[in-house]
Tab-separated table of C-alpha atoms in Angstrom:
chain	number	residue	atom	x	y	z
A	1	MET	CA	92.179	172.703	106.819
A	2	TYR	CA	96.042	172.988	106.356
A	3	PRO	CA	96.988	176.066	108.212
A	4	ALA	CA	100.233	177.337	107.289
A	5	ASP	CA	101.639	178.192	110.510
A	6	VAL	CA	101.668	174.497	111.531
A	7	LYS	CA	104.098	171.433	110.721
A	8	TYR	CA	102.640	168.061	109.874
A	9	THR	CA	103.803	164.517	110.396
A	10	LYS	CA	103.067	161.749	107.992
A	11	ASN	CA	101.080	160.105	110.756
A	12	HIS	CA	98.682	163.082	110.985
A	13	GLU	CA	99.873	164.880	114.063
A	14	TYR	CA	100.684	168.652	113.969
A	15	LEU	CA	103.261	170.804	115.781
A	16	LYS	CA	102.319	174.475	115.966
A	17	PRO	CA	105.330	176.566	117.166
A	18	LEU	CA	104.443	179.461	119.300
A	19	GLY	CA	107.759	181.479	118.779
A	20	ASP	CA	109.165	181.347	122.229
A	21	GLY	CA	110.724	177.648	121.867
A	22	THR	CA	107.532	176.046	122.907
A	23	ALA	CA	104.670	174.505	120.661
A	24	LEU	CA	101.374	173.023	120.560
A	25	VAL	CA	100.878	169.322	119.511
A	26	GLY	CA	97.616	167.683	118.479
A	27	ILE	CA	96.082	165.733	115.629
A	28	THR	CA	95.133	167.140	112.188
A	29	HIS	CA	91.868	167.937	110.822
A	30	TYR	CA	92.171	165.175	108.484
A	31	ALA	CA	93.068	162.734	111.296
A	32	GLN	CA	90.019	163.820	113.475
A	33	GLU	CA	87.736	163.155	110.506
A	34	ALA	CA	89.019	159.924	109.695
A	35	LEU	CA	88.687	158.851	113.447
A	36	GLY	CA	85.060	160.164	113.804
A	37	ASP	CA	83.705	161.279	117.154
A	38	VAL	CA	86.635	161.420	119.865
A	39	VAL	CA	85.554	160.138	123.012
A	40	PHE	CA	88.821	160.058	124.949
A	41	VAL	CA	92.554	161.187	124.684
A	42	ASP	CA	95.222	159.306	126.725
A	43	MET	CA	98.013	161.812	127.372
A	44	PRO	CA	101.309	161.869	129.019
A	45	GLU	CA	102.318	163.500	132.421
A	46	VAL	CA	103.744	166.958	132.297
A	47	GLY	CA	107.451	166.667	132.494
A	48	ALA	CA	107.575	163.586	130.178
A	49	LYS	CA	110.365	163.815	127.516
A	50	PHE	CA	110.256	162.462	123.912
A	51	LYS	CA	112.157	161.875	120.944
A	52	ALA	CA	110.564	162.605	117.559
A	53	GLY	CA	108.359	159.788	116.479
A	54	ASP	CA	107.827	158.517	120.136
A	55	GLU	CA	104.381	157.464	120.896
A	56	PHE	CA	102.997	159.825	123.480
A	57	GLY	CA	99.391	158.470	123.759
A	58	THR	CA	96.085	157.320	122.061
A	59	VAL	CA	92.883	158.872	120.769
A	60	GLU	CA	89.876	156.692	121.242
A	61	SER	CA	86.976	157.496	119.057
A	62	VAL	CA	83.388	155.687	118.867
A	63	LYS	CA	84.753	153.561	115.966
A	64	THR	CA	88.525	152.995	116.713
A	65	VAL	CA	91.648	153.736	118.548
A	66	SER	CA	94.633	155.305	117.250
A	67	GLU	CA	98.344	155.795	118.573
A	68	ILE	CA	99.656	159.354	118.599
A	69	PHE	CA	103.266	160.169	117.927
A	70	ILE	CA	105.493	163.168	118.843
A	71	PRO	CA	106.381	165.368	116.007
A	72	SER	CA	109.667	166.623	117.270
A	73	ALA	CA	111.909	166.123	120.396
A	74	CYS	CA	110.371	167.987	123.323
A	75	GLU	CA	109.430	168.045	126.935
A	76	VAL	CA	105.799	168.389	127.920
A	77	ILE	CA	105.012	171.446	129.880
A	78	GLU	CA	101.233	171.325	129.816
A	79	ILE	CA	98.371	169.091	128.844
A	80	ASN	CA	95.034	170.320	127.539
A	81	GLY	CA	92.870	169.267	130.722
A	82	GLU	CA	89.863	170.480	128.956
A	83	LEU	CA	89.863	167.484	126.873
A	84	GLU	CA	88.896	165.235	129.526
A	85	ALA	CA	85.446	166.788	129.820
A	86	HIS	CA	85.378	167.817	126.209
A	87	PRO	CA	86.995	165.166	123.935
A	88	GLU	CA	84.934	166.491	121.099
A	89	TYR	CA	86.989	169.663	120.892
A	90	VAL	CA	89.435	167.491	118.893
A	91	ASN	CA	86.613	167.081	116.040
A	92	GLU	CA	85.428	170.557	116.595
A	93	ASP	CA	88.606	172.493	116.399
A	94	ALA	CA	91.665	170.304	115.906
A	95	TYR	CA	94.374	173.285	115.644
A	96	GLY	CA	92.500	175.398	118.217
A	97	LYS	CA	90.909	174.361	121.407
A	98	GLY	CA	91.567	170.692	120.464
A	99	TRP	CA	95.230	170.914	120.962
A	100	MET	CA	96.725	168.120	123.114
A	101	LEU	CA	99.991	169.081	124.500
A	102	LYS	CA	102.205	172.166	125.208
A	103	VAL	CA	105.835	171.297	124.780
A	104	LYS	CA	109.072	172.834	125.143
A	105	LEU	CA	111.151	171.997	122.055
A	106	ASP	CA	114.313	170.310	122.499
A	107	GLY	CA	116.710	171.590	119.892
A	108	GLY	CA	115.638	172.457	116.325
A	109	LEU	CA	112.528	171.258	114.701
A	110	ASN	CA	112.441	167.699	113.225
A	111	SER	CA	113.381	168.153	109.568
A	112	GLU	CA	111.122	165.433	108.432
A	113	LEU	CA	107.964	167.579	109.275
A	114	LEU	CA	105.956	168.675	106.371
A	115	ASP	CA	104.716	172.150	105.453
A	116	ALA	CA	101.120	172.643	104.608
A	117	ALA	CA	101.449	172.140	100.855
A	118	ALA	CA	103.321	168.877	101.311
A	119	TYR	CA	100.878	167.433	103.802
A	120	GLU	CA	97.943	168.517	101.753
A	121	ALA	CA	99.457	166.548	98.867
A	122	LEU	CA	99.969	163.525	101.176
A	123	VAL	CA	96.396	163.553	102.323
A	124	SER	CA	94.922	164.024	98.743
A	125	ALA	CA	96.990	161.027	97.891
A	126	GLU	CA	95.595	158.946	100.784
A	127	SER	CA	92.051	159.706	100.212
A	128	HIS	CA	91.929	159.034	96.523
B	1	MET	CA	90.945	144.822	93.991
B	2	PRO	CA	87.539	144.251	92.533
B	3	GLU	CA	85.380	147.155	92.345
B	4	LEU	CA	83.118	147.748	95.265
B	5	LEU	CA	79.327	146.807	94.970
B	6	LYS	CA	77.100	149.865	95.206
B	7	THR	CA	73.570	150.089	96.363
B	8	PRO	CA	70.862	152.163	94.546
B	9	LEU	CA	71.494	154.756	97.102
B	10	ASN	CA	75.244	155.290	96.520
B	11	ALA	CA	74.929	158.734	94.771
B	12	VAL	CA	72.593	159.720	97.596
B	13	HIS	CA	75.049	159.029	100.232
B	14	ARG	CA	77.711	160.921	98.564
B	15	ALA	CA	75.552	163.823	97.891
B	16	LEU	CA	74.672	164.019	101.653
B	17	GLY	CA	78.469	164.065	102.513
B	18	ALA	CA	78.725	160.539	103.810
B	19	LYS	CA	81.993	159.126	104.702
B	20	MET	CA	82.208	155.736	102.663
B	21	VAL	CA	83.970	152.762	103.597
B	22	ASP	CA	84.470	149.226	102.198
B	23	PHE	CA	81.896	147.082	104.127
B	24	GLY	CA	82.403	143.468	103.057
B	25	GLY	CA	82.814	144.407	99.482
B	26	TRP	CA	80.292	147.153	99.450
B	27	ASP	CA	80.719	150.830	99.224
B	28	MET	CA	78.751	151.853	102.353
B	29	PRO	CA	78.214	155.162	104.366
B	30	VAL	CA	79.886	154.784	107.874
B	31	GLN	CA	78.636	158.212	109.026
B	32	TYR	CA	77.379	161.379	107.627
B	33	PRO	CA	78.778	164.800	108.579
B	34	THR	CA	76.980	165.247	112.063
B	35	GLY	CA	78.900	162.147	113.286
B	36	ILE	CA	78.219	158.740	114.834
B	37	ILE	CA	77.283	159.970	118.332
B	38	ASN	CA	74.732	162.520	116.980
B	39	GLU	CA	73.252	159.784	114.622
B	40	HIS	CA	73.101	157.220	117.632
B	41	VAL	CA	71.118	159.623	119.736
B	42	ALA	CA	68.835	160.435	116.994
B	43	VAL	CA	67.781	156.827	116.652
B	44	ARG	CA	67.357	156.452	120.438
B	45	THR	CA	65.461	159.710	120.816
B	46	LYS	CA	63.890	160.504	117.449
B	47	VAL	CA	64.326	158.653	114.233
B	48	GLY	CA	67.072	157.683	111.724
B	49	LEU	CA	67.180	156.271	108.209
B	50	PHE	CA	69.530	153.491	107.154
B	51	ASP	CA	70.278	152.155	103.842
B	52	VAL	CA	70.103	148.505	104.103
B	53	SER	CA	69.836	147.607	100.362
B	54	HIS	CA	73.059	145.576	100.452
B	55	MET	CA	71.176	142.912	102.564
B	56	GLY	CA	70.336	139.917	100.884
B	57	GLU	CA	66.751	138.725	99.877
B	58	ILE	CA	66.174	135.165	99.196
B	59	ARG	CA	62.597	133.811	98.369
B	60	VAL	CA	61.505	130.273	98.919
B	61	LYS	CA	58.384	129.117	97.324
B	62	GLY	CA	56.631	125.792	96.623
B	63	PRO	CA	54.414	123.091	98.340
B	64	GLN	CA	57.163	121.899	100.692
B	65	ALA	CA	58.518	125.533	101.478
B	66	MET	CA	57.473	125.420	105.138
B	67	ALA	CA	58.709	121.786	105.843
B	68	PHE	CA	61.964	122.522	104.069
B	69	LEU	CA	62.758	125.693	106.011
B	70	ASP	CA	61.678	124.038	109.303
B	71	TRP	CA	64.275	121.361	108.434
B	72	LEU	CA	66.871	123.845	107.397
B	73	THR	CA	66.740	126.294	110.173
B	74	PRO	CA	66.605	125.804	113.917
B	75	ASN	CA	63.848	128.026	114.845
B	76	ALA	CA	60.132	126.620	114.633
B	77	VAL	CA	58.997	127.771	111.322
B	78	VAL	CA	55.578	125.835	111.751
B	79	LYS	CA	54.669	128.022	114.526
B	80	LEU	CA	54.844	131.226	112.509
B	81	ALA	CA	51.489	132.753	111.461
B	82	HIS	CA	51.212	134.434	107.994
B	83	GLY	CA	52.717	137.950	108.223
B	84	GLN	CA	54.981	136.922	111.044
B	85	ILE	CA	58.790	137.040	111.348
B	86	HIS	CA	61.373	135.355	113.301
B	87	TYR	CA	65.133	135.511	113.883
B	88	THR	CA	66.909	132.338	113.055
B	89	ALA	CA	69.935	130.838	111.555
B	90	PHE	CA	71.470	128.573	108.813
B	91	LEU	CA	73.747	126.118	110.773
B	92	TYR	CA	76.336	123.754	109.746
B	93	GLU	CA	76.194	120.035	110.899
B	94	ASN	CA	78.171	120.919	113.730
B	95	GLY	CA	75.989	123.701	115.004
B	96	THR	CA	78.146	126.556	113.924
B	97	PHE	CA	76.779	129.354	111.806
B	98	VAL	CA	76.732	129.832	107.943
B	99	ASP	CA	74.650	132.954	108.701
B	100	ASP	CA	72.003	134.417	110.879
B	101	LEU	CA	68.754	135.785	109.142
B	102	LEU	CA	65.099	137.206	109.282
B	103	LEU	CA	62.631	134.743	108.095
B	104	HIS	CA	59.270	136.244	106.926
B	105	LYS	CA	56.078	133.924	106.412
B	106	ILE	CA	54.106	135.172	103.629
B	107	ALA	CA	52.214	131.917	103.217
B	108	ASP	CA	52.469	128.201	103.838
B	109	ASP	CA	54.252	127.976	100.451
B	110	HIS	CA	55.935	131.323	100.374
B	111	PHE	CA	58.879	132.633	102.463
B	112	LEU	CA	61.189	135.570	102.343
B	113	LEU	CA	64.733	135.129	103.831
B	114	VAL	CA	66.668	138.363	104.478
B	115	VAL	CA	70.418	137.595	105.072
B	116	ASN	CA	73.675	139.341	105.633
B	117	ALA	CA	75.057	141.206	102.681
B	118	SER	CA	78.577	139.691	102.737
B	119	ASN	CA	76.970	136.097	102.900
B	120	VAL	CA	74.518	136.294	100.086
B	121	ASP	CA	76.389	134.139	97.628
B	122	LYS	CA	77.154	131.600	100.343
B	123	ASP	CA	73.749	131.645	101.773
B	124	PHE	CA	72.061	131.199	98.261
B	125	ALA	CA	74.199	128.284	97.335
B	126	TRP	CA	73.507	126.765	100.867
B	127	VAL	CA	69.759	126.993	100.314
B	128	LYS	CA	69.892	125.865	96.822
B	129	LYS	CA	72.126	122.663	97.661
B	130	HIS	CA	69.788	121.731	100.398
B	131	ALA	CA	66.495	122.430	98.435
B	132	ALA	CA	67.194	119.901	95.733
B	133	LYS	CA	65.631	117.213	97.602
B	134	TRP	CA	62.436	119.344	98.292
B	135	ASP	CA	59.565	120.614	96.094
B	136	VAL	CA	60.648	124.155	96.383
B	137	GLU	CA	61.849	126.927	94.192
B	138	VAL	CA	64.512	129.251	95.502
B	139	THR	CA	65.439	132.577	93.975
B	140	ASN	CA	67.961	135.258	94.966
B	141	GLU	CA	66.277	138.507	94.673
B	142	SER	CA	69.029	140.600	96.339
B	143	ASP	CA	69.914	142.702	93.422
B	144	ALA	CA	66.456	143.646	92.474
B	145	THR	CA	65.299	144.594	96.029
B	146	GLY	CA	65.920	147.874	97.842
B	147	GLN	CA	65.599	148.129	101.473
B	148	VAL	CA	65.671	150.937	103.926
B	149	ALA	CA	65.488	150.812	107.703
B	150	LEU	CA	63.678	153.607	109.677
B	151	GLN	CA	64.546	153.271	113.142
B	152	GLY	CA	63.490	155.135	116.272
B	153	PRO	CA	60.585	155.907	118.470
B	154	LEU	CA	59.198	158.441	115.856
B	155	SER	CA	59.511	156.028	113.111
B	156	ILE	CA	55.855	155.411	112.736
B	157	ASP	CA	55.116	159.241	112.517
B	158	VAL	CA	57.522	159.535	109.643
B	159	LEU	CA	56.141	156.474	107.647
B	160	GLN	CA	52.330	156.504	108.165
B	161	PRO	CA	51.529	159.636	106.056
B	162	LEU	CA	53.216	157.958	103.160
B	163	VAL	CA	51.480	154.655	103.192
B	164	ASP	CA	47.962	153.333	102.690
B	165	ILE	CA	47.885	150.713	105.630
B	166	ASP	CA	47.520	151.271	109.253
B	167	LEU	CA	50.872	150.616	110.500
B	168	SER	CA	49.941	150.637	114.278
B	169	GLN	CA	48.286	147.292	113.443
B	170	ILE	CA	51.597	145.737	112.662
B	171	LYS	CA	52.947	144.265	115.732
B	172	TYR	CA	56.753	144.037	116.490
B	173	TYR	CA	58.296	141.253	114.199
B	174	TRP	CA	55.296	141.107	111.841
B	175	PHE	CA	55.140	142.626	108.463
B	176	ALA	CA	52.313	143.793	105.973
B	177	PHE	CA	52.095	144.604	102.334
B	178	GLY	CA	50.718	148.099	101.315
B	179	ASN	CA	51.392	150.984	99.039
B	180	PHE	CA	54.063	153.782	99.517
B	181	LYS	CA	52.641	156.769	97.846
B	182	GLY	CA	51.012	154.364	95.431
B	183	MET	CA	53.892	151.848	95.036
B	184	PRO	CA	53.585	148.470	96.249
B	185	ALA	CA	56.002	147.624	99.105
B	186	MET	CA	56.413	145.554	102.029
B	187	PHE	CA	56.544	146.859	105.533
B	188	ALA	CA	58.228	144.998	108.373
B	189	ARG	CA	58.326	146.129	111.902
B	190	THR	CA	61.694	145.030	112.552
B	191	GLY	CA	65.308	146.453	112.908
B	192	TYR	CA	68.878	146.171	114.283
B	193	THR	CA	68.866	148.834	116.775
B	194	GLY	CA	66.856	147.939	119.737
B	195	GLU	CA	64.365	150.642	118.745
B	196	ASP	CA	60.750	150.522	117.219
B	197	GLY	CA	61.106	150.844	113.512
B	198	PHE	CA	60.330	149.703	109.976
B	199	GLU	CA	62.143	148.015	107.186
B	200	VAL	CA	60.683	149.112	104.064
B	201	TYR	CA	61.278	146.752	100.906
B	202	CYS	CA	60.906	148.003	97.294
B	203	PRO	CA	62.100	147.426	93.839
B	204	ALA	CA	65.824	148.612	93.593
B	205	GLU	CA	65.109	151.256	91.144
B	206	LYS	CA	62.563	152.849	93.578
B	207	THR	CA	64.955	153.031	96.522
B	208	ALA	CA	66.337	156.566	95.998
B	209	TRP	CA	62.833	158.001	95.582
B	210	VAL	CA	61.596	156.188	98.739
B	211	TRP	CA	64.665	157.405	100.786
B	212	ASN	CA	63.951	161.065	99.645
B	213	GLU	CA	60.357	160.806	100.360
B	214	LEU	CA	61.162	159.498	103.941
B	215	MET	CA	63.777	162.298	104.457
B	216	GLU	CA	61.211	164.789	103.461
B	217	SER	CA	58.442	163.217	105.675
B	218	GLY	CA	60.963	162.974	108.635
B	219	LYS	CA	62.148	166.619	108.634
B	220	PRO	CA	59.716	167.774	111.257
B	221	HIS	CA	60.531	164.888	113.431
B	222	GLY	CA	64.310	165.325	113.446
B	223	LEU	CA	65.001	162.540	110.994
B	224	VAL	CA	68.633	162.006	110.158
B	225	PRO	CA	70.415	159.738	107.684
B	226	THR	CA	72.351	157.252	109.576
B	227	GLY	CA	75.258	155.082	108.706
B	228	LEU	CA	77.092	151.779	109.580
B	229	GLY	CA	78.975	153.401	112.575
B	230	CYS	CA	75.957	154.098	114.758
B	231	ARG	CA	74.162	150.884	113.658
B	232	ASN	CA	77.069	149.040	114.995
B	233	THR	CA	77.044	151.009	118.376
B	234	LEU	CA	73.263	150.634	118.518
B	235	ARG	CA	73.017	146.966	117.720
B	236	LEU	CA	75.842	146.363	120.363
B	237	GLU	CA	73.842	148.095	123.124
B	238	ALA	CA	70.893	145.970	122.084
B	239	LYS	CA	73.107	142.889	122.057
B	240	MET	CA	72.087	141.891	118.496
B	241	ALA	CA	74.695	139.452	117.040
B	242	LEU	CA	76.927	140.362	114.153
B	243	TYR	CA	78.177	137.649	111.724
B	244	GLY	CA	81.983	137.743	111.778
B	245	HIS	CA	81.988	138.902	115.416
B	246	GLU	CA	79.679	137.219	117.820
B	247	ILE	CA	78.819	134.475	115.230
B	248	ASP	CA	80.746	132.652	112.536
B	249	ASP	CA	81.603	129.262	111.423
B	250	THR	CA	83.696	128.502	114.712
B	251	THR	CA	81.016	129.414	117.204
B	252	ASN	CA	77.995	127.404	117.757
B	253	ALA	CA	74.532	128.788	118.466
B	254	LEU	CA	74.360	127.583	122.216
B	255	GLU	CA	77.584	129.259	123.348
B	256	ALA	CA	76.591	132.411	121.325
B	257	ASP	CA	73.644	132.630	123.812
B	258	LEU	CA	71.141	132.280	121.017
B	259	GLY	CA	69.666	128.969	122.627
B	260	TRP	CA	66.408	130.805	122.167
B	261	ILE	CA	66.318	130.190	118.544
B	262	ILE	CA	67.136	126.613	118.858
B	263	LYS	CA	64.103	124.423	119.193
B	264	LEU	CA	65.649	120.915	119.896
B	265	ASN	CA	62.057	119.510	120.550
B	266	LYS	CA	60.440	120.471	117.208
B	267	GLY	CA	61.908	117.413	115.296
B	268	GLU	CA	64.769	116.965	112.888
B	269	PHE	CA	66.710	119.983	111.455
B	270	LEU	CA	70.030	120.645	110.283
B	271	GLY	CA	72.756	120.846	112.998
B	272	ARG	CA	70.294	119.403	115.703
B	273	GLU	CA	72.216	116.336	116.589
B	274	ALA	CA	75.352	118.416	117.229
B	275	LEU	CA	73.547	121.041	119.412
B	276	ALA	CA	71.798	118.382	121.372
B	277	THR	CA	74.966	116.602	122.244
B	278	LEU	CA	76.659	120.064	123.057
B	279	LYS	CA	73.635	120.764	125.288
B	280	GLU	CA	74.069	117.366	127.129
B	281	GLN	CA	77.739	117.889	127.550
B	282	GLY	CA	77.470	121.443	128.727
B	283	LEU	CA	79.364	124.374	127.239
B	284	GLY	CA	82.932	125.167	127.657
B	285	ARG	CA	82.593	128.857	126.912
B	286	LYS	CA	79.862	131.465	126.579
B	287	LEU	CA	79.211	134.704	125.036
B	288	VAL	CA	78.719	137.459	127.923
B	289	GLY	CA	78.243	141.090	128.124
B	290	PHE	CA	80.755	143.127	130.038
B	291	ARG	CA	81.335	146.897	131.370
B	292	MET	CA	84.774	148.303	131.634
B	293	LEU	CA	85.379	149.400	135.256
B	294	GLU	CA	87.689	152.224	134.437
B	295	LYS	CA	86.085	155.088	132.524
B	296	ARG	CA	89.058	155.329	130.262
B	297	ASP	CA	89.436	151.743	129.117
B	298	ILE	CA	87.792	150.799	125.960
B	299	ALA	CA	87.850	147.335	124.779
B	300	ARG	CA	87.847	146.622	121.124
B	301	ASP	CA	87.008	143.692	118.723
B	302	HIS	CA	89.532	140.822	118.956
B	303	MET	CA	91.207	141.933	122.117
B	304	ASP	CA	92.171	138.933	124.390
B	305	VAL	CA	90.082	138.291	127.531
B	306	LEU	CA	92.357	137.362	130.560
B	307	VAL	CA	91.629	135.210	133.413
B	308	ASP	CA	94.342	134.734	136.093
B	309	GLY	CA	96.642	136.586	133.719
B	310	LYS	CA	96.190	134.090	130.776
B	311	LYS	CA	94.342	134.326	127.580
B	312	ALA	CA	90.837	132.591	128.241
B	313	GLY	CA	88.836	134.031	125.540
B	314	TYR	CA	88.292	137.136	123.217
B	315	VAL	CA	86.350	140.316	122.729
B	316	THR	CA	83.864	139.982	119.821
B	317	SER	CA	82.625	143.495	119.871
B	318	GLY	CA	83.709	146.431	122.163
B	319	SER	CA	82.925	150.155	122.178
B	320	PRO	CA	82.116	153.317	124.110
B	321	SER	CA	78.272	153.324	124.734
B	322	THR	CA	76.645	156.727	124.340
B	323	THR	CA	73.367	155.518	125.822
B	324	CYS	CA	74.756	153.585	128.882
B	325	GLY	CA	77.466	156.113	129.544
B	326	PHE	CA	80.211	153.572	129.974
B	327	ASN	CA	82.461	151.311	127.758
B	328	LEU	CA	81.011	147.976	127.129
B	329	GLY	CA	81.443	144.821	125.102
B	330	LEU	CA	80.572	141.194	124.370
B	331	ALA	CA	83.252	138.478	124.749
B	332	TYR	CA	83.560	134.701	124.885
B	333	VAL	CA	84.654	133.654	128.320
B	334	PRO	CA	85.221	130.317	130.086
B	335	ILE	CA	81.907	129.140	131.546
B	336	SER	CA	83.129	129.587	134.967
B	337	ASN	CA	83.515	133.297	134.383
B	338	ALA	CA	80.118	133.609	132.553
B	339	PRO	CA	77.849	134.367	135.822
B	340	LEU	CA	76.841	137.927	136.338
B	341	GLY	CA	79.193	139.791	138.488
B	342	SER	CA	82.174	137.753	137.306
B	343	ARG	CA	85.563	139.836	137.129
B	344	ILE	CA	87.488	139.442	133.975
B	345	HIS	CA	90.231	141.582	132.359
B	346	VAL	CA	90.730	142.689	128.868
B	347	ASP	CA	94.277	142.961	127.533
B	348	ILE	CA	94.092	146.752	126.127
B	349	ARG	CA	97.581	147.286	124.412
B	350	GLY	CA	99.422	145.213	126.826
B	351	LYS	CA	97.486	146.360	129.922
B	352	ALA	CA	95.120	143.880	131.813
B	353	CYS	CA	92.016	146.240	132.395
B	354	GLU	CA	89.248	145.028	134.640
B	355	ALA	CA	85.714	144.517	133.506
B	356	GLU	CA	82.468	143.048	135.033
B	357	VAL	CA	80.084	140.590	133.449
B	358	ILE	CA	76.749	142.355	133.488
B	359	PRO	CA	73.190	141.504	132.291
B	360	THR	CA	72.327	142.095	128.576
B	361	PRO	CA	71.008	143.625	126.548
B	362	PHE	CA	72.737	146.749	127.829
B	363	TYR	CA	69.870	148.798	126.534
B	364	LYS	CA	66.352	148.008	126.409
B	365	ARG	CA	63.704	150.483	125.287
B	366	ALA	CA	60.782	151.326	127.466
B	367	LYS	CA	57.665	149.629	126.037
């Protein structure tokens, strides 16, 4: 539930570096569980540039809507078009086929991102 | 923060892996591991089981029980037969809602009122206060009473093998007493989902056993435990009002589109005068159903309704609809925008999103 090759935000987004200056962005397993069944993901255009912490879209679940924020400064180079037909991928496989954006990182990684252990501690504090 | 109240099924929900939430002070399951959509579909196509033990039960007995309740509530109690149920309300003098409720007529001198969990104390105090002038006895049996709701087209198949009465003889919005595997219980053919179903009333301490027996009997029929999440999407499709959303102490029964429970001609009742005046004057706003025209726009509770770019009303409930396949909601709009086909806009995070007023209920089961 907290893969080690992924960095986390306190808002429950993740960033998964791919090793070539690009990364995948999505919401964590914990976030999808809290939201419940995801029915729509509103995503930015390819080419959009963001600073760390910028809102980049929204996730609508049956229950509620949630804003989603960029973990680290970047430019969007691809969006996961599969989510339009299959928003449930976010629930089924948050770190895999439920990815939302592929981005080109702009400079180094945001130093405020959490590693798996720190994120796990955050989540366990929130859920108790 | 005060400790959350627990139903007799609290441990059962946790063992089933339910996600629990604070629901009006109650620790209740919002969904089980399969998720709201699966639970919603199960109720529409097969059968689901809800814990509704948090609901309140108020018993009214005595020689004047019928006359008292006919005065206290707007629907015509005197027209009910023994074993019949109707939907009604407690109203303030000005026609707004104390609560909505189901009223069960057991005998002329004996009624059971089933009220919303979050309003039990307020409702009980309300009934007690007004009962003082009548020869009736009012008791709050909420804590001692367990209640589960079996909902969906296969409900009768799940429940019938466990009881000693012929459930097919109970009509919709009627109830009967019988035995559940030897234990006396009350079976009401009612629900809050728009489907056929039964609400089973039993002693609180027997609720977990009743739940488990139903789960077991339901296995071959695809029964799943169902939580408050799908209860909300199901009731919204069926356009059933939810206290705190469509109705509360700021909305009157006529504008809430509940005129059918207001029997102005039956004689005096609490709130009658205000409602008669409102009816004569005409309403300024009305509760309507709408659908969002863009697939991606989802209206949510409390969002503003815009007419000509200005706030003119508000969304009381909004959600994607699994059964209908579009995003829908209920909203108070000016009476001029209430006719079917009217276009309104919902302010979704600063964007005016177009919606159309459409007929309700959004979903109606085939009879």
